[in-house]
PDB file of C-alpha atoms in Angstrom:
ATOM      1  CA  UNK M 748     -18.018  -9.099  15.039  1.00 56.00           C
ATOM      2  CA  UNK M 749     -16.998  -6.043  17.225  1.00 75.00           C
ATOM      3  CA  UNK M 750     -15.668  -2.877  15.381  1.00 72.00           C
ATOM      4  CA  UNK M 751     -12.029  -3.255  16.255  1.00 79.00           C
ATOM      5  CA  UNK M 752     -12.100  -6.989  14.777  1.00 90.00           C
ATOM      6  CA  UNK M 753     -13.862  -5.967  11.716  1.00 91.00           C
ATOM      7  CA  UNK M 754     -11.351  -2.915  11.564  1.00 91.00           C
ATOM      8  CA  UNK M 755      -8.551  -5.567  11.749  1.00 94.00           C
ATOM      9  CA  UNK M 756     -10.073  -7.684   9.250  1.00 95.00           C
ATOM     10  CA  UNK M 757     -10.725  -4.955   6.605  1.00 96.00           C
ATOM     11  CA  UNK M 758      -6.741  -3.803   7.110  1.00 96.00           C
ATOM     12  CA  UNK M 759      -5.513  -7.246   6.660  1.00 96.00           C
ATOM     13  CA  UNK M 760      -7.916  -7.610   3.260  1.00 96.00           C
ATOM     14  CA  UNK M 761      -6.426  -4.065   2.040  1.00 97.00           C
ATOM     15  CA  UNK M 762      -2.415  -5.180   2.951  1.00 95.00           C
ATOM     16  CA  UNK M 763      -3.093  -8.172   1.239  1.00 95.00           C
ATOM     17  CA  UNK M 764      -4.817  -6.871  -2.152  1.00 95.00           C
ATOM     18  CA  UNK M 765      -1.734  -3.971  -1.829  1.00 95.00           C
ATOM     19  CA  UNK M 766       0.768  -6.589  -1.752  1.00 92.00           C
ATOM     20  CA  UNK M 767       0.110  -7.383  -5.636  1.00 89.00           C
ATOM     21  CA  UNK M 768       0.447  -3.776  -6.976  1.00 93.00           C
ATOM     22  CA  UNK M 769       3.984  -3.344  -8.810  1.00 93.00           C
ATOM     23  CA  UNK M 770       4.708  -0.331 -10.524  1.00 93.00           C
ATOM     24  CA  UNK M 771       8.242   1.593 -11.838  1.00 92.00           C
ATOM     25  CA  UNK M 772       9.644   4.717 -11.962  1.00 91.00           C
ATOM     26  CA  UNK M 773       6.190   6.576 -11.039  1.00 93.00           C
ATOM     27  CA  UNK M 774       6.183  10.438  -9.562  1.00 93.00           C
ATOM     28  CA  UNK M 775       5.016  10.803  -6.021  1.00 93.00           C
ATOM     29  CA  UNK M 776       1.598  11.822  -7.495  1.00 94.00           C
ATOM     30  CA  UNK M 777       1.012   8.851  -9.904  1.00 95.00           C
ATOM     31  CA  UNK M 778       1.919   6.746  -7.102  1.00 96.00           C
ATOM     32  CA  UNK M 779      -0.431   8.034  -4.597  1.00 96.00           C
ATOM     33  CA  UNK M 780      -3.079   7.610  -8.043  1.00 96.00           C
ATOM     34  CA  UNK M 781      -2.223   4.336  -8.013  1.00 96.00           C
ATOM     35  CA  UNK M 782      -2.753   3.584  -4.625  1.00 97.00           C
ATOM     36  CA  UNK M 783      -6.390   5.142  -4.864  1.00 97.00           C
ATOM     37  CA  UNK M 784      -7.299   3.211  -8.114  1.00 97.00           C
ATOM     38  CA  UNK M 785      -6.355  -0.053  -6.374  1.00 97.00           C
ATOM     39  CA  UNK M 786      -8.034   0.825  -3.292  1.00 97.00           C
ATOM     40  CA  UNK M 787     -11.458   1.918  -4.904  1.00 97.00           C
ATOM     41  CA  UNK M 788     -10.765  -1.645  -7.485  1.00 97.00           C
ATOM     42  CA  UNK M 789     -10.260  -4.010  -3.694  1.00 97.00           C
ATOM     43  CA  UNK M 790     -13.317  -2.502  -2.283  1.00 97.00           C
ATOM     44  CA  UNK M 791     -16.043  -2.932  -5.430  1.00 97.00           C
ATOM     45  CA  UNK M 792     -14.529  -6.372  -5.248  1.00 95.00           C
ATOM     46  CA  UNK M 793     -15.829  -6.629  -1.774  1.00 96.00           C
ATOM     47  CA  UNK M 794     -18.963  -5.522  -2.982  1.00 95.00           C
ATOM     48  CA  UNK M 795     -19.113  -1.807  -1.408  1.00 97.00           C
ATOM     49  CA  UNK M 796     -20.180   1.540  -2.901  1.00 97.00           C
ATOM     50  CA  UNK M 797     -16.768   3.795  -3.054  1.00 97.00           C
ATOM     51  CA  UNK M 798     -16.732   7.510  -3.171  1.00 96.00           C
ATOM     52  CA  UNK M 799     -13.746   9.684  -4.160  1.00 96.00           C
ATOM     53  CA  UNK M 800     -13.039  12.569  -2.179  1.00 94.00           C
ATOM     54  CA  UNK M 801     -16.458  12.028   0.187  1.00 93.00           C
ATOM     55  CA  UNK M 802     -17.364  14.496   2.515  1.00 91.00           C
ATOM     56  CA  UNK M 803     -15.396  14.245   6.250  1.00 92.00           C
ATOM     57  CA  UNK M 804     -16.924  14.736   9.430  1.00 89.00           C
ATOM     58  CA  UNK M 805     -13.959  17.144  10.038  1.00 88.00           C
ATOM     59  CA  UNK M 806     -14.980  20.778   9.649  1.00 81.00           C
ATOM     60  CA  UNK M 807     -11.694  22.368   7.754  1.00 79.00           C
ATOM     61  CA  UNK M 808      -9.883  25.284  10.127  1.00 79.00           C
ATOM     62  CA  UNK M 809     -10.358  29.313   9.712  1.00 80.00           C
ATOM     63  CA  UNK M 810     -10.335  30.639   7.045  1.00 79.00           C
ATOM     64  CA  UNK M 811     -11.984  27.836   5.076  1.00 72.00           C
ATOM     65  CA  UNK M 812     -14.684  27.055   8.132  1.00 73.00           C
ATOM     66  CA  UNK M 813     -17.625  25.822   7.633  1.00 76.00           C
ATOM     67  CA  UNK M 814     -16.318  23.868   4.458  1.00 79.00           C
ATOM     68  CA  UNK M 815     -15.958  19.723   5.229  1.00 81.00           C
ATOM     69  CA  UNK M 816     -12.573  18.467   4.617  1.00 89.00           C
ATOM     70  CA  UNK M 817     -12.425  15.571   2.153  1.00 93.00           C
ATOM     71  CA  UNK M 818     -11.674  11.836   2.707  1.00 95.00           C
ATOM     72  CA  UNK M 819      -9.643   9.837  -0.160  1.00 96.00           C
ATOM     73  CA  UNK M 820     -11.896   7.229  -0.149  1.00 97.00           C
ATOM     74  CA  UNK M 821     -14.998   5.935   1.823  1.00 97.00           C
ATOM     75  CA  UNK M 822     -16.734   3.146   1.269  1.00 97.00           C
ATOM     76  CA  UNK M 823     -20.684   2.408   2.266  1.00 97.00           C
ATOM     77  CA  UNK M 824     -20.738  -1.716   3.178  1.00 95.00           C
ATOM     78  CA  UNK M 825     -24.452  -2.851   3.393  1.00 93.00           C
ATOM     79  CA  UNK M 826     -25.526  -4.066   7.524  1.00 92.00           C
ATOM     80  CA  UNK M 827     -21.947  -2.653   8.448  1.00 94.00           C
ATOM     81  CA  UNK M 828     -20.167   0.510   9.477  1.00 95.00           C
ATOM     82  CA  UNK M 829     -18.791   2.302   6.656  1.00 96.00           C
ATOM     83  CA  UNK M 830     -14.362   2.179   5.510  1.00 97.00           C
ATOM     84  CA  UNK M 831     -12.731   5.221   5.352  1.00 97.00           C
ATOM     85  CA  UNK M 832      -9.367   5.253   3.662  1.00 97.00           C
ATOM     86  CA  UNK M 833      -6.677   8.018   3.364  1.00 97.00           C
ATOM     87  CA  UNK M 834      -4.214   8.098   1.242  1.00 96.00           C
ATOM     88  CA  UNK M 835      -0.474   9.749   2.427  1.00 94.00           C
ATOM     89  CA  UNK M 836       3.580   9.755   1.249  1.00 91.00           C
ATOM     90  CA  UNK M 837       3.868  12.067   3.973  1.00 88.00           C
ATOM     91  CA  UNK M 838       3.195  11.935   8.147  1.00 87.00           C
ATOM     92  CA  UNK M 839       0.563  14.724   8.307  1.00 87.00           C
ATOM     93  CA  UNK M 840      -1.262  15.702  11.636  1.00 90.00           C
ATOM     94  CA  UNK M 841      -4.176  16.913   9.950  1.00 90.00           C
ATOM     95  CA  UNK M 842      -5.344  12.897   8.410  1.00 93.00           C
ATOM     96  CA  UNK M 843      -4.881  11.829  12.242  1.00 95.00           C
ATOM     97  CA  UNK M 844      -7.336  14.323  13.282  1.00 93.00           C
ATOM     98  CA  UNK M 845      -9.508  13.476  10.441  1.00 94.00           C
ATOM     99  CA  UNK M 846      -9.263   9.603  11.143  1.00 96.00           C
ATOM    100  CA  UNK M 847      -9.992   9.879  14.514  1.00 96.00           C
ATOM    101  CA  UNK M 848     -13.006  12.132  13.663  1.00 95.00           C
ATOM    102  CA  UNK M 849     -14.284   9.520  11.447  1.00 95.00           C
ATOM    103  CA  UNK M 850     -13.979   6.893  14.172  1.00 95.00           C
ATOM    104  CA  UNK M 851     -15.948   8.886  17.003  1.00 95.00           C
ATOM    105  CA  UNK M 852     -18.603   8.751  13.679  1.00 95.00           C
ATOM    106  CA  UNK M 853     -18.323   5.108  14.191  1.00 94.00           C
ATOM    107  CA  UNK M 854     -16.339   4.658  10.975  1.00 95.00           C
ATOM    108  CA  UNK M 855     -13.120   2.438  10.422  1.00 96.00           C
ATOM    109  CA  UNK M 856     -10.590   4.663   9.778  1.00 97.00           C
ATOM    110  CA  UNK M 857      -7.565   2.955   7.751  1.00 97.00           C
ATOM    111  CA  UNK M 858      -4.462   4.951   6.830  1.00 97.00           C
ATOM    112  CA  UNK M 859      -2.402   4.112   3.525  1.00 97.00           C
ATOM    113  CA  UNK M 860       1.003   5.070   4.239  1.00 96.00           C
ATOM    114  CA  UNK M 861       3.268   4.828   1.386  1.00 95.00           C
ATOM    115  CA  UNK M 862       7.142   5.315   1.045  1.00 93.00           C
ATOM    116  CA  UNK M 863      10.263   4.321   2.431  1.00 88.00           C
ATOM    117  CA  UNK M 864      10.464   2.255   5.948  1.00 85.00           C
ATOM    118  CA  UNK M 865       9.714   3.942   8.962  1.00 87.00           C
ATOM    119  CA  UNK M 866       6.229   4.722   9.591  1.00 91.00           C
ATOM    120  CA  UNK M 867       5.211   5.713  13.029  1.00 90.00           C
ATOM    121  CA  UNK M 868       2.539   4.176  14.266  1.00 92.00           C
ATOM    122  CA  UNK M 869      -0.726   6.601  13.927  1.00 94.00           C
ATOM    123  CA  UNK M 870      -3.331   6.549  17.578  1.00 94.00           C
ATOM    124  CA  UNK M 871      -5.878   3.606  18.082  1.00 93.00           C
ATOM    125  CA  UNK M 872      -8.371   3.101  16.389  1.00 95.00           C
ATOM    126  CA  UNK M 873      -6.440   4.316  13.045  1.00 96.00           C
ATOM    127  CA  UNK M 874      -5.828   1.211  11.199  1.00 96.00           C
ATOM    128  CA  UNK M 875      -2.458   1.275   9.001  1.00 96.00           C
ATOM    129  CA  UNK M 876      -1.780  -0.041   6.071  1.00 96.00           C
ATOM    130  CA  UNK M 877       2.189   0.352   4.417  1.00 95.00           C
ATOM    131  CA  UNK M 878       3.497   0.034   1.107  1.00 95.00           C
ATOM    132  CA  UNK M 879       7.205   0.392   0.884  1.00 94.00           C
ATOM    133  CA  UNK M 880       8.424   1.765  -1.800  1.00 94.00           C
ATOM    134  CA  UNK M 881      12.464   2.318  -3.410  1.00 91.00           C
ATOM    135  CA  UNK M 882      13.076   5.831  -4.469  1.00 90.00           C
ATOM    136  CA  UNK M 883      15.931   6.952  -6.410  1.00 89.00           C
ATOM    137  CA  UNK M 884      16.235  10.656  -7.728  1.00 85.00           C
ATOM    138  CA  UNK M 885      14.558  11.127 -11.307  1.00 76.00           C
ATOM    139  CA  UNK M 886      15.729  13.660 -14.399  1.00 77.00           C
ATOM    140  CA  UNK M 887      16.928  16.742 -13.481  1.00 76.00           C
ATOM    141  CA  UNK M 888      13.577  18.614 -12.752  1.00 75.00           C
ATOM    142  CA  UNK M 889      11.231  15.642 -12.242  1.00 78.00           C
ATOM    143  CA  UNK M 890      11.819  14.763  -8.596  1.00 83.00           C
ATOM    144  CA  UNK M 891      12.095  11.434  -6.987  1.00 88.00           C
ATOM    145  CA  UNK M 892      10.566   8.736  -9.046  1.00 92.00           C
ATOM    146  CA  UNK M 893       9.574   5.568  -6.790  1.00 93.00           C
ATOM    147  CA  UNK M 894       8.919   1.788  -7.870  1.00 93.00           C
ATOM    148  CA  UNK M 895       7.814  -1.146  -6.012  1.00 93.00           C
ATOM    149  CA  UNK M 896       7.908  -4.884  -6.985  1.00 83.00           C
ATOM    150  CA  UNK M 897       6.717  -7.907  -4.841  1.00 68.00           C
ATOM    151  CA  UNK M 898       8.994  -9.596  -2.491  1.00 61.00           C
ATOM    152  CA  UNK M 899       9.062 -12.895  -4.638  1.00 60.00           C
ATOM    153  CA  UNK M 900      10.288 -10.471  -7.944  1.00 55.00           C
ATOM    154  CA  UNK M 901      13.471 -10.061  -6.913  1.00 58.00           C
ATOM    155  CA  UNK M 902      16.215 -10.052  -9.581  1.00 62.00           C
ATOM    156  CA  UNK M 903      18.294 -12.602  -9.602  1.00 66.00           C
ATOM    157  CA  UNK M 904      22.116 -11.948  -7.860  1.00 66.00           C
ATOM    158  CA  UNK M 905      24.930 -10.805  -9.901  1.00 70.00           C
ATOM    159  CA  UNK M 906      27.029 -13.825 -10.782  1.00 67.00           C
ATOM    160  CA  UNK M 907      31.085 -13.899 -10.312  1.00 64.00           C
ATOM    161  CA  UNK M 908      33.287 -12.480 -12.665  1.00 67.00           C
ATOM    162  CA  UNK M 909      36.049 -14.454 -11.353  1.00 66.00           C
ATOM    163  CA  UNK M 910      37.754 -16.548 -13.673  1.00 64.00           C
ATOM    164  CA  UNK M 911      38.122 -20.406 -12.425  1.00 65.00           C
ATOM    165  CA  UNK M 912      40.553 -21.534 -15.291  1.00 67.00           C
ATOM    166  CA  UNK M 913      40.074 -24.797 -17.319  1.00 73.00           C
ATOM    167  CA  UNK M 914      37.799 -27.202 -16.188  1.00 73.00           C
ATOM    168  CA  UNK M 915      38.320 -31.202 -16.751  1.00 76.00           C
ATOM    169  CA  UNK M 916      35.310 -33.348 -17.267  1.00 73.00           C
ATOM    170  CA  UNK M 917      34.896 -36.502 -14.787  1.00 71.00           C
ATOM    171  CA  UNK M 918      32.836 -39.544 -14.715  1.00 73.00           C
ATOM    172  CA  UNK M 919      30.306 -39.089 -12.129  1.00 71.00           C
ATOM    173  CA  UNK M 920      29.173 -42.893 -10.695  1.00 74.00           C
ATOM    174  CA  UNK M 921      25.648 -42.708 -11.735  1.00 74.00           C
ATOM    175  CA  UNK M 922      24.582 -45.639 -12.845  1.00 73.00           C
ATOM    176  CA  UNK M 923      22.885 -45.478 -16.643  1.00 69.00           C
ATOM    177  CA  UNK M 924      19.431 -47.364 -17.332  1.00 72.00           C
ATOM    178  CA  UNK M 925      20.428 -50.795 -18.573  1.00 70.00           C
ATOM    179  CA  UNK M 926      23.572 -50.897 -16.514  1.00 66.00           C
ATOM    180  CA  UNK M 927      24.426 -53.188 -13.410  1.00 61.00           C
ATOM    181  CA  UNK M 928      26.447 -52.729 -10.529  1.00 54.00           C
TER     182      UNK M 928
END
């Protein structure tokens, strides 16, 4: 399997294990927690080493050189290139650069984007994965507060408060067991 299938493969996996994670009313940072717990949870399923916050190829910029910069999550997969995953709510140059360093490493980068619709699309070879979220504004204080539920969790539609005025019972023809025509 060539890297850019495997890449492909390992984003559809992630999309699909994301696509199960509810939550409600969580702050921006519990959210982004969230996201890295379930990440770290779908690749030990897979059967991979994960490290937090692993070392980037990326040197940071002045005045913190000669420092690495720090990946969310990377994953060692035995006979295979290693998964790099990075967590954002927002669209932030610096994890492109980072990303695409870790691919010239011969890593697959993958990109968690999380928030509302309306992701631009981040440079091949950057994988992304989405989770859209609803936001609403919290307490006064406590910021936005976002929730997700699956597609198939929808509540159910408001019913009609329109009155419809007496109803009178009918005979439907349905014929009862025992009964001929």
């Amino acid at each position: 399997m060539d890297l850019g299938q495997d890449g492909e493969r390992v984003a559809v996996s992630l999309a699909h294990r994301l696509d199960l994670l509810t939550f409600e009313d969580l702050s921006a940072d519990q959210v982004t927690t969230r996201l890295l717990d379930a990440v770290a949870e779908w690749a030990t399923g897979e059967g991979w080493r994960v490290y937090r916050r692993a070392a980037s190829v990326l040197p940071l910029p002045p005045p913190l050189a000669g420092r690495q910069s720090v990946l969310d999550i990377a994953c060692a997969r035995p006979g295979r290139p290693p998964v790099v995953v990075e967590v954002d709510h927002t669209d932030r140059r610096r994890t492109v650069e980072k990303l695409l360093a870790e691919a010239g490493a011969g890593r697959i980068p993958i990109w968690l984007r999380w928030g509302v619709p309306g992701f631009a699309e981040p440079p091949a070879p950057i994988r992304m994965v989405t989770v859209e979220v609803s936001r609403r504004n919290g307490p006064a204080g406590q910021g936005r507060r976002y929730s997700r539920r699956p597609a198939a969790d929808l509540p159910a539609p408001a019913h009609s408060v329109t009155a419809v005025g007496p109803t009178v019972p009918f005979a439907l023809p349905i014929p009862l067991p025992g009964e001929r025509d």
